[in-house]
Amino acid sequence: MPIRILPETTANRIAAGEVVERPAAVVKELVENALDAGATRIAVTLEEGGIGRVVVEDNGAGMAPDELELAVERHATSKLPEEALLFRIATLGFRGEALPSIGAVSRLTLTSRPPDGDAHALSVEGGRKGAVMPAAGAPGTRVEMRDLFYAVPARRKFLRSPRAEAEQAVEAVRRLALAWPEAGFRVTNDGREVLSLAPASRETRIHDLLGPDFAAAALPVAAETGDLALAGLAAQPAHTRATGTEQHLVVNRRPVRDKLLRTALHVAYRDLIAAGRHPVAALFLELPPEAVDVNVHPMKTELRFREEAAVRGLLIAALRRALSAGAGVAAPALTAYAPRPGWSAWRRPAPAPLPPASAAAGLAEMQLALAPQPAPPPAAALPLGFAPPRPAAPPEAAPAPADHPLGRALAQLLDTYILAEAPDGALVLVDQHAAHERLTHEALRVQLIEGGVRAQPLLLPAVVDLPPADCARLLGFAVELARLGLEIEGFGPGAVLVRALPALLGAADPAPLLRDLAAELAAFDEAMALERRLDAAVARLACHGSVRAGRRLTPPEMDALLRQMEATPRAATCSHGRPTFLRLGAAELERMFGRR
């Protein structure tokens, strides 16, 4: 087939497919144009989920008749004053593709009025432009799109249901509203209002969009280095979602779904949340426009950073610092910070991280008391109607000090859970195994950072029988495991000789530990970083070295465990991401008993 030049209409429709994928893309482009025009009130109207009709009205700077005619021409823009600024984009859009692309595949009508002029209108149908005509309209711009993809029926067949398309369009507005809290937004779908946001501060907008549950679980995140500045909120590890839809990442006021940023977010939460769960956060990154390329993707949701390592490191370090608080430390309310002009209101000094030694301080004293012990012998059978003698009740303990957020231990339930009373009267239920697992994990991690986990040689080396493949796998990591205090060597084709165990594990049985470690290492990709492998191995060691469910604890042991949880970083979840404690306050109790 010979090479030929496509007709302009066909070429425009092909190009439009890169920008206009669905109604949500139309809404996103038009709302971004409104924000770039300085709008403070934006109203979006949808019919049939946006497939039948989309209207976006704003009170921004309108367009004169000659500008209105140019606005629907391909490659026309008001957002690049100089061609040399192509890689220093300070607006949400600049390509000059949105309006021509929308007009190429639908019926488009623009009505615009500058502050000191009259209103005019222009229509485009399937890429064919009409004449500019006088019209009636308020200052600002009104863009109406009807019959999306009527000019490209094949594309229309790939759209989802009106309800699904409407949800995507509303989500596009939500993300822009989070990045632009000073603007008010209203969205209606088939005559029903689905979103209404008045101009507000950033913290109020986050509360409105992410809800009170996130507000109650949010921790402030703040960090600066060089030209990079990060601010925002991240939820505590116990507050997660089944998907990553509530990860709001904003770069220079632009909502993005950038892979580098999302990966950094997951790395920061890596050993704090359960597998398959996703953290929740609203993070705002500011950097010079020339340090980021926003023209990687037609929808401009993916970025390319000039210094990727610096951005990744800043995000991970800031999040880990925010998440390093001990268990029971209450998250500050969003309204606790007085709003200041601009995003700098969130550049608050982050709390100083706990010193690494605090994770292990006092743990050695607890370790012997909490080490696995044989279960007590069963009580002798008693005649029916008789109860065993009860020990004398200890004197009533004083209320826990305010600096002990987990409170004082009251009792042990099912030989597994510690029931405590917080200073404000709330009930706290602690999973003793999960809590001690995190304490052991952090202590091992501190030792590993300081040069290696302290090992305890076994009086008699233990021989553990394993499948040959597991033996080979463990022996292949013998050097790395030695750094963790686990010294092994081969003992024939199907056995491993264990000469030393980490001192924090006490007299743990090495056989289950080695089997679990072999399975953990087998799940890793060969290219996975050594640090990640060591993290998983530390978590597995911590699990086997922790006090088990079913172990009876004395009141001093329970109180010691609570105090260590309060002083240990990341103690709100265990090494597998499960919560270590639950809190039941007065409001929850009142709701459960129908008092409110």
C-alpha positions in Angstrom: 0.0 0.0 0.0 1.5 3.4 -1.0 2.3 6.0 1.6 -0.1 8.9 1.7 -1.0 11.9 3.9 -4.1 11.4 6.0 -6.9 13.9 5.7 -6.7 16.6 8.4 -10.0 15.5 10.0 -8.8 11.9 10.4 -5.4 12.9 11.7 -7.0 15.1 14.3 -9.3 12.3 15.4 -6.3 10.0 15.8 -4.4 12.6 17.8 -7.5 13.2 20.0 -7.4 9.6 21.1 -4.2 10.3 23.0 -5.9 13.0 25.1 -9.6 12.1 25.1 -10.0 8.5 26.3 -13.3 8.9 28.2 -15.5 11.5 29.8 -13.2 11.8 32.8 -10.4 12.9 30.5 -12.6 15.6 29.1 -13.5 16.8 32.6 -9.9 16.8 33.7 -8.7 18.8 30.8 -11.5 21.4 31.1 -11.2 21.8 34.8 -7.4 22.2 34.5 -7.9 24.9 31.9 -10.3 26.7 34.3 -7.8 26.5 37.1 -5.0 27.8 34.9 -7.4 30.7 34.0 -7.5 31.7 37.7 -11.0 30.3 38.5 -12.2 30.2 42.1 -15.6 28.6 41.3 -15.9 25.6 39.0 -19.2 23.8 38.2 -19.2 20.5 36.4 -22.5 19.0 35.0 -22.6 15.4 33.7 -25.4 13.6 31.8 -25.2 9.9 31.1 -21.9 9.8 33.0 -20.5 12.5 30.7 -21.1 10.4 27.6 -24.1 12.4 26.6 -23.1 15.8 27.9 -20.4 17.5 29.9 -20.6 21.2 30.9 -17.7 23.0 32.8 -18.4 26.5 33.9 -15.9 28.8 35.7 -15.4 32.4 36.8 -11.8 32.7 35.5 -10.3 35.0 33.0 -12.5 34.8 29.9 -11.4 35.0 26.3 -11.9 37.8 23.7 -13.4 36.8 20.3 -10.0 36.5 18.5 -8.7 34.3 21.4 -11.8 32.2 21.3 -11.2 31.4 17.7 -7.6 30.5 18.3 -8.4 28.3 21.3 -9.8 25.5 19.1 -6.8 25.5 16.8 -4.3 22.8 17.2 -1.0 23.7 18.9 -2.4 27.1 20.1 -1.8 27.9 23.8 -1.6 30.8 26.2 0.5 28.9 28.7 3.9 29.0 27.1 5.1 32.6 26.8 8.4 31.5 25.3 9.3 28.3 23.4 12.4 28.1 25.6 10.2 27.3 28.6 9.0 24.0 27.2 10.8 22.1 30.0 9.9 24.6 32.7 6.1 24.1 32.9 4.4 26.0 35.7 0.8 25.4 34.7 -1.4 22.3 34.6 -1.6 22.2 30.8 0.3 23.7 28.0 0.1 21.5 24.9 -2.9 23.3 23.3 -4.4 19.9 22.5 -7.4 19.6 24.8 -10.1 21.8 23.1 -9.2 20.8 19.5 -9.1 17.1 20.5 -12.4 17.3 22.3 -13.9 19.2 19.3 -12.6 16.5 16.9 -14.6 13.7 18.4 -17.8 15.5 19.8 -20.0 18.5 19.5 -18.3 21.3 21.3 -19.6 24.8 22.2 -17.5 27.5 24.0 -19.0 30.6 25.5 -16.6 33.0 27.1 -16.6 36.6 28.4 -13.6 38.5 29.6 -14.0 40.7 32.7 -14.2 44.0 30.6 -15.9 42.7 27.5 -18.9 41.0 26.0 -19.6 37.3 25.7 -19.1 35.3 22.5 -19.7 31.7 21.5 -18.0 29.3 19.1 -19.1 25.8 18.0 -17.1 22.8 16.8 -18.6 19.6 15.5 -16.4 16.7 14.6 -13.5 19.0 13.9 -15.4 21.5 11.8 -15.2 24.9 13.3 -18.1 27.5 13.1 -18.0 31.2 13.3 -17.6 33.3 16.5 -21.0 34.8 17.4 -22.2 37.2 20.1 -23.8 35.4 23.1 -25.0 35.9 26.6 -22.9 34.8 29.5 -21.4 35.7 32.8 -17.7 36.6 33.1 -15.6 33.5 32.7 -15.9 30.5 30.4 -18.5 27.8 29.8 -17.5 24.7 27.8 -20.2 22.3 26.7 -19.4 19.0 25.1 -22.2 16.7 23.7 -22.3 13.3 22.2 -18.7 12.1 23.0 -17.2 10.0 20.2 -20.2 10.6 17.9 -17.7 11.2 15.2 -15.8 8.0 16.1 -18.5 5.4 16.8 -16.0 2.6 17.3 -14.4 4.4 20.2 -17.8 4.9 21.8 -18.3 1.1 22.1 -15.3 0.8 24.4 -16.8 3.1 27.0 -18.1 1.6 30.3 -21.6 2.1 31.8 -22.7 5.7 32.5 -22.4 5.1 36.2 -18.8 3.9 35.9 -17.9 6.8 33.7 -19.4 9.2 36.1 -17.4 7.8 39.0 -14.2 8.3 37.1 -15.1 11.9 36.2 -16.0 12.7 39.8 -12.7 11.1 40.9 -10.8 13.4 38.5 -12.4 16.4 40.1 -11.7 15.2 43.6 -8.0 14.9 42.9 -7.8 18.3 41.4 -9.9 19.7 44.3 -7.3 18.3 46.8 -4.5 20.1 45.0 -6.4 23.4 44.7 -8.3 23.9 48.0 -8.6 27.6 47.4 -11.1 26.9 44.6 -14.7 25.8 45.1 -16.0 22.8 43.1 -19.5 21.5 42.4 -20.3 18.3 40.4 -23.8 17.2 39.4 -24.7 14.0 37.5 -28.1 13.6 35.9 -29.4 16.4 38.0 -28.1 15.0 41.3 -25.3 16.8 43.2 -22.5 14.4 43.9 -19.7 16.7 45.1 -19.8 20.2 46.7 -16.7 21.8 48.1 -16.4 25.4 49.2 -13.0 27.2 49.0 -11.1 26.1 52.1 -7.7 25.6 53.7 -5.7 22.5 52.7 -6.4 20.7 56.0 -10.1 21.3 55.7 -10.1 20.1 52.1 -8.2 16.9 53.1 -10.8 16.3 55.9 -13.7 16.8 53.5 -12.3 14.5 50.8 -10.6 11.7 52.8 -13.0 11.7 55.7 -12.9 11.8 59.5 -11.4 8.3 59.8 -8.3 9.4 57.9 -8.2 12.6 59.9 -8.2 10.6 63.1 -5.4 8.3 61.9 -3.3 10.9 60.1 0.3 11.8 61.0 2.0 15.0 59.7 4.8 14.5 57.2 7.2 17.3 56.5 10.7 17.4 55.1 13.0 19.7 53.1 16.3 19.3 51.4 17.7 21.7 48.8 15.0 22.7 46.4 12.7 19.8 47.4 10.0 20.2 50.0 7.5 17.6 51.1 4.4 18.1 53.2 1.1 16.5 53.9 -0.5 13.7 55.9 0.0 9.9 56.0 -2.2 7.4 57.8 -1.0 5.2 60.6 -0.2 1.7 59.5 -3.4 0.3 61.0 -5.5 2.5 58.6 -5.1 0.9 55.2 -7.2 0.1 52.1 -7.6 -2.8 49.8 -6.5 -0.7 46.8 -4.2 2.3 46.2 -7.0 4.6 45.2 -6.7 6.7 48.3 -3.0 7.5 47.7 -3.1 11.2 46.7 0.2 12.5 45.4 0.5 16.1 44.2 3.6 17.5 42.5 3.7 21.3 42.0 -0.1 21.4 42.4 -0.6 18.6 39.8 -2.3 15.3 40.9 -0.2 12.4 39.6 0.0 8.6 39.8 3.7 8.5 39.3 5.3 5.0 39.7 8.4 6.3 41.5 6.4 8.1 44.2 4.0 5.3 44.7 6.9 2.8 45.1 8.6 5.0 47.6 5.3 5.2 49.6 5.1 1.4 49.7 8.7 1.0 50.7 8.2 3.3 53.6 5.3 1.2 54.8 6.9 -2.1 53.8 7.1 -4.0 57.0 4.3 -2.1 58.8 1.2 -3.2 56.9 -0.1 -6.6 55.9 0.5 -8.0 52.5 -2.1 -7.0 50.0 -3.0 -3.8 51.9 -2.2 -0.3 50.7 -1.4 2.8 52.8 -3.5 6.0 52.7 -1.8 9.4 52.3 -2.1 12.9 50.9 1.4 14.2 50.1 2.4 17.4 48.4 5.8 17.7 46.7 7.2 21.1 45.6 10.3 21.4 43.4 11.5 23.7 40.7 9.5 23.2 37.4 12.7 22.6 35.5 13.6 19.7 37.8 10.6 17.6 36.6 9.4 16.7 33.1 5.6 16.6 33.0 5.3 15.7 29.3 6.0 12.0 29.7 2.4 10.9 29.4 -0.5 12.6 27.4 -2.6 12.8 30.5 0.4 14.2 32.4 -0.1 11.8 35.4 3.4 10.3 35.1 6.6 12.3 35.6 10.3 12.1 35.1 12.4 13.7 37.8 15.9 15.0 37.1 17.1 13.7 40.5 15.1 10.6 41.1 17.2 9.3 44.0 16.8 12.6 45.9 13.0 12.6 45.5 12.7 8.9 46.5 15.0 9.3 49.5 13.2 12.4 50.7 9.8 10.7 50.6 10.9 7.5 52.3 12.9 9.3 55.0 10.1 11.7 55.8 7.5 8.9 56.0 9.6 6.7 58.1 10.2 9.5 60.5 6.5 10.2 60.8 5.7 6.6 61.3 8.5 6.1 64.0 6.3 7.0 66.9 5.6 4.5 69.6 2.3 2.7 70.1 -0.6 4.6 71.5 0.7 8.0 70.4 -2.4 9.9 69.3 -2.4 11.4 65.9 -2.8 15.2 66.0 -6.1 16.7 64.8 -6.0 18.4 61.4 -7.4 21.6 62.9 -4.5 21.7 65.3 -2.4 23.7 62.7 -3.4 27.2 61.9 -3.5 27.7 58.1 -0.9 30.0 56.6 -0.8 31.5 53.1 0.3 28.9 50.5 1.5 25.4 50.9 4.2 26.4 53.3 1.7 26.1 56.1 2.6 22.4 56.0 6.3 22.9 56.3 6.3 22.1 60.0 9.3 20.7 61.7 8.9 16.9 61.9 9.2 15.3 65.3 12.7 14.1 66.0 13.0 10.4 65.5 13.5 8.2 68.5 17.1 7.2 68.9 17.7 3.7 67.5 18.8 2.5 70.9 15.4 3.2 72.4 14.0 0.2 70.5 16.3 -2.1 72.4 16.5 -0.1 75.7 15.0 -2.2 78.5 14.2 -5.1 76.2 17.1 -7.2 77.5 15.6 -6.9 81.0 12.2 -8.1 79.7 13.5 -10.8 77.5 14.2 -13.3 80.2 10.9 -12.7 81.8 9.0 -13.0 78.5 11.0 -15.9 77.1 9.0 -19.0 76.2 8.3 -21.1 79.3 6.7 -24.5 79.8 2.9 -24.3 80.4 1.9 -24.7 84.1 0.5 -28.2 85.0 -3.3 -28.5 84.9 -5.1 -27.8 88.1 -6.4 -30.8 89.9 -10.1 -31.7 89.5 -12.3 -30.1 92.1 -15.7 -31.3 93.4 -18.6 -29.8 91.6 -19.6 -26.5 93.1 -16.2 -25.7 94.4 -13.8 -23.1 93.0 -10.0 -22.9 93.3 -8.8 -20.4 95.9 -8.2 -17.0 94.4 -5.0 -15.1 95.1 -5.2 -12.1 97.3 -6.3 -9.1 95.2 -3.5 -6.6 94.7 -4.0 -3.0 96.0 -5.8 -0.8 93.5 -3.3 0.7 91.1 -3.2 4.5 90.6 -4.3 5.8 87.2 -1.7 5.7 84.5 0.2 9.0 83.9 -0.8 11.0 80.9 2.6 10.2 79.2 1.6 6.5 79.2 -1.0 6.5 76.4 -1.5 2.7 76.6 -2.4 3.0 80.3 -2.0 0.5 83.0 -2.6 -3.3 82.7 -5.8 -4.5 84.3 -5.9 -8.2 83.3 -4.9 -10.8 80.8 -7.7 -12.4 78.6 -7.5 -15.9 77.2 -3.8 -15.9 78.1 -3.3 -13.9 74.9 -4.6 -10.4 75.2 -3.7 -7.7 77.7 -6.6 -5.5 78.9 -5.4 -2.0 79.9 -7.1 1.3 80.9 -5.8 4.4 79.2 -5.4 7.7 81.1 -8.6 9.0 79.5 -10.6 5.9 80.6 -10.6 4.2 77.2 -10.0 0.4 77.1 -7.0 -0.9 75.3 -6.6 -4.5 74.2 -3.1 -5.6 73.3 -2.1 -8.8 71.4 0.9 -9.8 73.5 2.5 -11.9 70.7 2.1 -9.2 68.0 3.4 -6.5 70.3 6.4 -8.5 71.5 7.1 -9.5 67.9 7.5 -5.8 67.0 9.7 -5.1 70.0 12.0 -8.0 69.1 12.0 -6.9 65.4 13.1 -3.4 66.3 15.8 -4.6 68.7 17.2 -7.0 66.0 17.0 -4.2 63.5 19.0 -1.9 65.7 21.6 -4.5 66.3 21.8 -5.2 62.5 22.3 -1.5 61.8 25.0 -1.3 64.4 27.0 -4.1 62.8 25.3 -7.4 63.4 22.9 -9.2 65.6 24.5 -10.6 68.8 24.7 -14.4 68.6 24.4 -16.9 71.4 26.4 -20.1 70.6 24.5 -23.3 71.4 26.0 -25.6 74.0 25.3 -28.5 71.6 24.9 -27.7 67.9 21.5 -28.6 66.6 20.9 -30.7 63.5 17.8 -29.8 61.5 16.6 -32.0 58.7 15.3 -30.2 55.7 14.6 -30.9 52.0 17.8 -30.7 50.0 16.5 -27.6 48.1 15.8 -25.8 51.3 19.3 -26.7 52.7 21.0 -25.4 49.6 18.9 -22.2 49.7 19.8 -21.5 53.4 23.4 -22.3 52.9 23.5 -19.9 50.0 22.6 -17.1 52.4 24.8 -18.3 55.2 26.9 -15.1 55.3 23.8 -12.9 55.4 22.2 -15.1 58.1 25.4 -14.9 60.2 24.9 -11.1 60.3 21.5 -11.9 61.9 23.1 -14.0 64.6 22.2 -17.3 62.9 25.2 -19.4 62.3 24.7 -22.5 60.1 26.7 -25.0 58.0 26.0 -28.0 55.9 25.6 -31.4 57.5 25.1 -33.8 54.7 22.7 -33.6 51.7 19.5 -33.1 53.7 20.5 -31.4 57.0 21.8 -28.1 58.4 23.9 -27.8 61.5 23.0 -24.8 63.7 25.8 -23.5 65.8 24.4 -20.2 67.1 21.1 -18.4 67.4 20.3 -14.7 67.9 20.7 -13.9 71.6 17.3 -12.2 71.7 15.5 -15.4 70.7 16.5 -17.3 73.9 16.2 -21.0 73.7 14.0 -21.1 70.6 13.7 -24.4 68.6 15.8 -23.8 65.4 13.8 -26.3 63.3 10.6 -24.2 62.7 12.7 -21.1 62.3 14.8 -22.6 59.5 11.8 -24.0 57.7 10.1 -20.6 57.7 13.3 -18.8 56.6 13.7 -21.2 53.7 10.2 -20.6 52.6 10.7 -16.8 53.0 13.8 -16.9 50.9 12.2 -19.1 48.2 9.5 -16.4 47.7 12.1 -13.8 46.7 13.1 -12.9 43.2 16.8 -13.3 42.5 17.1 -9.7 41.8 15.5 -8.5 45.0 17.8 -6.3 47.1 19.7 -7.8 50.0 18.2 -5.2 52.3 14.7 -6.5 51.6 15.8 -10.1 52.2 17.3 -9.1 55.5 14.2 -7.2 56.5 12.1 -10.3 55.9 14.5 -12.5 57.7 14.5 -10.2 60.7 10.7 -10.2 60.7 10.8 -14.0 60.7 13.3 -14.2 63.5 11.2 -11.7 65.6 8.1 -13.9 65.1 9.9 -17.0 66.4 11.6 -15.1 69.3 8.4 -13.5 70.7 6.2 -14.5 73.6 3.5 -16.7 72.3 -0.3 -16.6 72.7 -1.2 -18.8 75.7 1.7 -17.6 77.9 0.5 -16.3 81.2 2.1 -12.9 82.1 2.4 -11.3 85.5 1.1 -7.7 86.1 4.7 -6.3 86.1 5.4 -8.1 82.8 2.2 -6.7 81.2 3.0 -3.2 82.3 6.6 -3.5 81.1 5.3 -4.7 77.7 3.1 -1.6 77.4 5.9 0.8 78.4 8.2 -0.8 75.8 5.5 -0.5 73.1 5.1 3.3 73.9 8.9 3.8 73.5 9.5 1.6 70.4 9.2 3.0 66.9 6.4 1.5 64.7 5.0 -0.5 67.5 1.4 0.0 66.4 1.7 -3.0 64.1 3.6 -6.2 64.1 6.2 -7.4 61.6 3.4 -8.7 59.4 1.4 -5.5 59.4 -1.3 -6.6 61.8 -2.4 -4.2 64.6 -0.8 -4.8 68.0 -3.5 -3.1 70.0 -7.1 -1.9 69.7 -8.6 1.1 71.5 -12.2 1.4 72.6 -13.1 4.9 73.8 -16.1 6.3 75.5 -17.8 7.3 72.2 -17.4 3.7 70.8 -18.8 2.2 74.0 -21.7 4.5 74.0 -22.6 3.6 70.4 -22.3 -0.1 71.2 -24.7 0.2 74.1 -27.1 2.5 72.2 -26.5 5.5 74.4 -25.9 7.8 71.4 
